[in-house]
Short mmCIF file of C-alpha atoms in Angstrom, two decimals:
data_model
loop_
_atom_site.label_atom_id
_atom_site.label_comp_id
_atom_site.label_asym_id
_atom_site.label_seq_id
_atom_site.Cartn_x
_atom_site.Cartn_y
_atom_site.Cartn_z
CA MET A 1 -15.35 34.73 32.38
CA PRO A 2 -12.45 32.64 33.14
CA PHE A 3 -9.23 33.23 31.00
CA ASP A 4 -9.14 29.84 29.31
CA LEU A 5 -12.70 29.66 28.12
CA ILE A 6 -11.97 33.69 26.70
CA LYS A 7 -8.70 32.18 25.30
CA ASN A 8 -11.02 29.17 23.58
CA PHE A 9 -13.45 31.80 22.30
CA LEU A 10 -11.00 33.61 20.48
CA ALA A 11 -9.36 30.62 18.88
CA GLU A 12 -12.50 28.80 18.04
CA ASN A 13 -13.68 32.39 16.02
CA ALA A 14 -10.29 32.81 14.62
CA LEU A 15 -10.34 29.54 12.75
CA LYS A 16 -13.18 30.99 10.56
CA PHE A 17 -10.71 33.36 9.11
CA VAL A 18 -8.48 30.74 7.91
CA SER A 19 -8.60 29.90 4.25
CA GLN A 20 -8.97 26.90 2.47
CA GLU A 21 -6.14 27.72 0.31
CA VAL A 22 -3.87 28.17 3.10
CA LEU A 23 -5.01 24.56 4.78
CA ASP A 24 -4.52 22.96 1.63
CA ASP A 25 -1.38 24.52 0.88
CA MET A 26 0.18 23.50 4.20
CA VAL A 27 -0.76 19.91 4.27
CA ASP A 28 0.55 19.71 0.32
CA LYS A 29 3.76 20.63 1.52
CA LEU A 30 3.79 18.45 4.61
CA ILE A 31 3.01 15.40 2.22
CA ALA A 32 5.71 16.58 -0.35
CA GLU A 33 8.42 16.48 2.42
CA VAL A 34 6.79 13.17 3.59
CA CYS A 35 7.31 11.68 0.13
CA GLU A 36 11.02 12.94 -0.23
CA GLY A 37 11.70 11.51 2.88
CA LEU A 38 10.16 8.03 1.82
CA GLN A 39 12.66 8.15 -1.34
CA ASN A 40 15.83 9.19 0.91
CA LEU A 41 14.76 6.23 3.36
CA GLY A 42 14.95 3.68 0.43
CA LEU A 43 11.31 3.06 0.42
CA ASP A 44 10.36 4.07 -3.28
CA PRO A 45 10.83 1.96 -4.94
CA LEU A 46 10.47 -0.81 -2.13
CA PRO A 47 12.38 -3.99 -2.22
CA ILE A 48 10.36 -6.99 -2.64
CA PRO A 49 11.61 -9.81 -0.70
CA ASP A 50 12.76 -12.90 -3.30
CA ILE A 51 10.20 -15.23 -3.93
CA ASN A 52 10.95 -18.79 -4.31
CA ILE A 53 7.77 -21.34 -5.50
CA PRO A 54 8.63 -24.88 -5.97
CA TYR A 55 5.89 -27.01 -7.78
CA ASN A 56 5.17 -30.40 -8.98
CA LEU A 57 3.38 -30.20 -12.10
CA ASP A 58 0.87 -32.76 -11.58
CA LYS A 59 -0.04 -31.30 -8.38
CA VAL A 60 -0.60 -28.17 -10.13
CA THR A 61 -2.74 -29.47 -12.95
CA GLU A 62 -4.79 -31.46 -10.38
CA ALA A 63 -5.86 -28.20 -8.71
CA VAL A 64 -6.44 -27.02 -12.01
CA VAL A 65 -8.62 -29.59 -13.91
CA PRO A 66 -11.82 -29.32 -11.54
CA LEU A 67 -11.84 -25.81 -12.62
CA VAL A 68 -12.43 -26.41 -16.09
CA GLY A 69 -15.50 -27.58 -17.87
CA ASP A 70 -17.94 -30.60 -17.04
CA GLU A 71 -16.31 -33.86 -16.13
CA ASP A 72 -17.00 -35.59 -19.53
CA SER A 73 -15.64 -31.89 -21.64
CA PRO A 74 -12.75 -32.46 -23.88
CA LEU A 75 -10.71 -30.12 -22.41
CA ARG A 76 -11.05 -31.64 -18.68
CA GLN A 77 -10.25 -35.06 -20.11
CA ILE A 78 -7.02 -33.78 -22.07
CA LEU A 79 -6.05 -32.15 -18.73
CA SER A 80 -6.59 -35.28 -16.68
CA PHE A 81 -4.20 -37.49 -19.50
CA ALA A 82 -1.84 -34.63 -19.19
CA THR A 83 -1.68 -35.01 -15.24
CA LYS A 84 -0.59 -38.76 -15.77
CA LEU A 85 2.03 -37.67 -18.03
CA CYS A 86 3.62 -34.95 -15.47
CA LYS A 87 3.86 -37.46 -12.44
CA ASN A 88 6.66 -36.74 -10.52
CA ILE A 89 7.99 -33.64 -13.01
CA SER A 90 9.12 -30.48 -10.67
CA GLY A 91 10.64 -27.25 -10.95
CA GLU A 92 10.83 -23.92 -9.23
CA LEU A 93 9.53 -20.31 -9.77
CA LYS A 94 12.07 -17.82 -8.65
CA LEU A 95 11.17 -14.06 -8.41
CA GLN A 96 13.98 -11.60 -7.57
CA GLU A 97 15.22 -8.22 -7.54
CA GLY A 98 11.11 -6.77 -7.25
CA THR A 99 10.57 -3.42 -6.41
CA LEU A 100 7.29 -1.89 -5.61
CA GLN A 101 7.45 1.82 -7.20
CA GLY A 102 4.94 4.72 -6.63
CA LEU A 103 4.73 4.83 -3.04
CA ALA A 104 6.29 8.22 -2.92
CA SER A 105 3.56 9.74 -5.01
CA LEU A 106 1.00 10.00 -2.27
CA VAL A 107 -0.98 13.30 -2.78
CA ARG A 108 -3.64 15.07 -1.10
CA GLN A 109 -7.31 13.83 -1.99
CA GLY A 110 -10.13 16.42 -1.18
CA PRO A 111 -10.20 19.48 0.78
CA VAL A 112 -8.32 19.73 4.47
CA VAL A 113 -10.90 19.64 7.10
CA LEU A 114 -10.33 22.10 10.12
CA THR A 115 -13.24 21.84 13.11
CA TRP A 116 -12.98 23.01 16.69
CA GLU A 117 -13.19 20.47 19.31
CA GLU A 118 -15.03 20.88 22.87
CA GLU A 119 -12.08 20.05 24.90
CA GLY A 120 -10.30 22.83 23.26
CA THR A 121 -8.50 21.58 20.86
CA VAL A 122 -8.69 22.03 17.01
CA ARG A 123 -8.84 19.03 14.31
CA LEU A 124 -7.28 18.71 11.03
CA GLY A 125 -8.07 16.14 8.75
CA ALA A 126 -6.75 15.25 5.47
CA LYS A 127 -7.03 12.15 3.07
CA PHE A 128 -4.23 11.02 1.02
CA GLY A 129 -3.95 8.32 -1.65
CA VAL A 130 -1.89 6.94 -4.69
CA GLU A 131 -2.87 4.54 -7.23
CA ASN A 132 -1.38 1.78 -9.74
CA LEU A 133 2.00 0.87 -7.80
CA THR A 134 3.80 -1.72 -9.70
CA ALA A 135 6.43 -4.25 -8.93
CA PRO A 136 8.32 -5.83 -11.74
CA PHE A 137 10.35 -8.81 -11.04
CA GLN A 138 13.03 -10.64 -12.42
CA THR A 139 11.99 -14.01 -13.12
CA GLU A 140 13.16 -17.92 -13.98
CA ALA A 141 11.21 -20.94 -14.05
CA ASN A 142 13.18 -24.02 -14.51
CA LEU A 143 11.78 -27.41 -15.21
CA GLU A 144 13.88 -30.50 -15.89
CA SER A 145 16.44 -29.03 -18.30
CA MET A 146 14.12 -26.21 -19.77
CA THR A 147 14.38 -22.61 -18.36
CA ILE A 148 12.26 -19.64 -19.06
CA ASN A 149 12.05 -16.56 -18.22
CA PRO A 150 8.42 -15.28 -17.49
CA ASP A 151 7.25 -11.49 -17.21
CA ILE A 152 5.69 -11.27 -13.88
CA LYS A 153 4.48 -7.89 -12.65
CA ALA A 154 2.20 -7.39 -9.43
CA ARG A 155 0.01 -4.37 -9.36
CA VAL A 156 -1.67 -2.74 -6.23
CA SER A 157 -4.57 -0.80 -7.05
CA ASN A 158 -4.50 2.05 -4.41
CA VAL A 159 -3.31 3.00 -0.88
CA ALA A 160 -5.18 5.39 1.09
CA LEU A 161 -4.26 7.19 4.15
CA ASP A 162 -6.59 9.14 6.35
CA MET A 163 -4.73 11.55 8.86
CA ASP A 164 -6.22 13.04 11.87
CA VAL A 165 -4.41 15.61 14.10
CA GLN A 166 -5.39 17.29 17.13
CA LEU A 167 -3.60 20.41 17.85
CA PRO A 168 -3.92 21.91 21.66
CA VAL A 169 -4.82 25.24 21.64
CA THR A 170 -2.55 25.81 24.91
CA GLY A 171 0.43 24.52 23.11
CA GLY A 172 2.23 21.11 23.10
CA LYS A 173 2.88 18.37 20.53
CA PRO A 174 -0.20 17.24 18.20
CA ASP A 175 -1.93 14.15 18.96
CA SER A 176 -1.80 12.28 15.58
CA ASN A 177 -3.77 9.21 14.29
CA PHE A 178 -3.78 7.53 10.83
CA ASP A 179 -5.51 4.92 9.05
CA MET A 180 -4.16 3.23 6.19
CA ASN A 181 -5.45 0.94 3.71
CA VAL A 182 -4.11 -1.26 0.75
CA GLY A 183 -6.24 -1.68 -2.08
CA PRO A 184 -6.40 -5.56 -3.91
CA VAL A 185 -2.94 -6.89 -5.24
CA ASP A 186 -3.16 -8.52 -8.52
CA VAL A 187 -0.43 -10.38 -10.40
CA ASP A 188 -0.05 -10.52 -14.57
CA LEU A 189 2.07 -13.45 -15.33
CA ASP A 190 2.77 -13.66 -19.08
CA GLY A 191 5.20 -15.81 -21.01
CA LEU A 192 4.90 -18.91 -18.95
CA GLY A 193 4.56 -21.00 -21.83
CA PRO A 194 4.06 -24.61 -21.43
CA LEU A 195 4.24 -23.92 -17.57
CA GLY A 196 0.72 -21.60 -18.18
CA ASP A 197 -1.17 -23.79 -15.27
CA LEU A 198 1.12 -22.15 -12.70
CA ALA A 199 -0.51 -18.71 -13.06
CA GLU A 200 -3.57 -19.97 -10.88
CA TYR A 201 -1.15 -21.51 -8.47
CA ALA A 202 1.50 -18.82 -7.81
CA SER A 203 -0.73 -15.55 -8.18
CA PRO A 204 -2.36 -15.58 -4.77
CA TYR A 205 1.15 -16.61 -3.00
CA ILE A 206 2.95 -13.58 -5.08
CA ALA A 207 -0.06 -10.88 -4.21
CA ASP A 208 0.19 -12.06 -0.41
CA ILE A 209 3.79 -11.26 -0.15
CA VAL A 210 3.56 -8.03 -1.87
CA GLY A 211 0.68 -7.05 -0.06
CA LYS A 212 2.01 -7.88 3.32
CA LYS A 213 5.43 -5.93 2.89
CA LEU A 214 3.65 -3.04 1.87
CA LYS A 215 1.15 -3.09 4.78
CA GLU A 216 4.35 -3.74 7.20
CA VAL A 217 6.21 -0.61 5.93
CA LEU A 218 2.90 1.51 5.81
CA GLN A 219 2.36 0.81 9.63
CA THR A 220 6.42 1.28 10.39
CA GLN A 221 8.50 3.74 8.39
CA VAL A 222 5.67 5.55 6.78
CA LYS A 223 3.68 6.08 9.77
CA GLU A 224 7.08 7.38 11.55
CA LYS A 225 7.98 9.74 8.92
CA LEU A 226 4.28 11.27 8.84
CA LEU A 227 4.55 11.71 12.63
CA GLU A 228 8.08 13.37 12.63
CA GLU A 229 6.60 15.80 9.81
CA VAL A 230 3.25 16.74 11.61
CA GLU A 231 5.46 17.49 14.96
CA THR A 232 7.92 19.47 12.98
CA ARG A 233 5.35 21.40 10.27
CA LEU A 234 2.11 21.44 11.62
CA PRO A 235 1.88 25.10 13.29
CA GLY A 236 0.47 25.64 16.83
CA ILE A 237 -2.81 27.16 16.93
CA LYS A 238 -1.66 30.66 17.53
CA SER A 239 0.24 30.35 14.17
CA LEU A 240 -2.44 28.78 12.44
CA CYS A 241 -4.72 31.37 13.41
CA GLY A 242 -2.70 34.40 13.68
#
């Protein structure tokens, strides 16, 4: 039997003696180092770019009117009348100093999976996630001579990360792949007072900016940190099976 086949046979059978506890603990230590690194890189809390949303109240009200009741309903008639009164009244909603909190709380979800591949590598798979990330903002909305400070906060339902690493039996760097997904982004807008109609207008815009920033960071700095820790901390197959 060729030497490589013997070595692969021994490695494959040695995997049967790697306990689940050892695997889980190894990956938990890896993700803990990743999370500490994200904090050191200034990614938790993650700064969100300032958001400025100019508006005309007549345009906002016009957009909301068709969504409210039947054409002859009293509420719709009142809003239609209000639209006429709001002609040429404009302002700006400013969101500043937003920070998304919670990204460095990634934890393993489910057991680590270790399998033998025919081409002589060991595949290690793990899932990570974090839920309920929040991004509060310092806010100001102005309208003519009036200024209000609404309470605005974006919420990301979850971030999911699947890690798939192949460890060569003969040594060398691991081959790593990561699949990252961002859940729905919701926006809470309270305290708008007379500018309440802005909620329907501004929420999708704010959610889009927060979601794009989070995805950008996941695909760049978070991924780079994961790759760094995988190459540094995941052992070779000899160490894993020894």
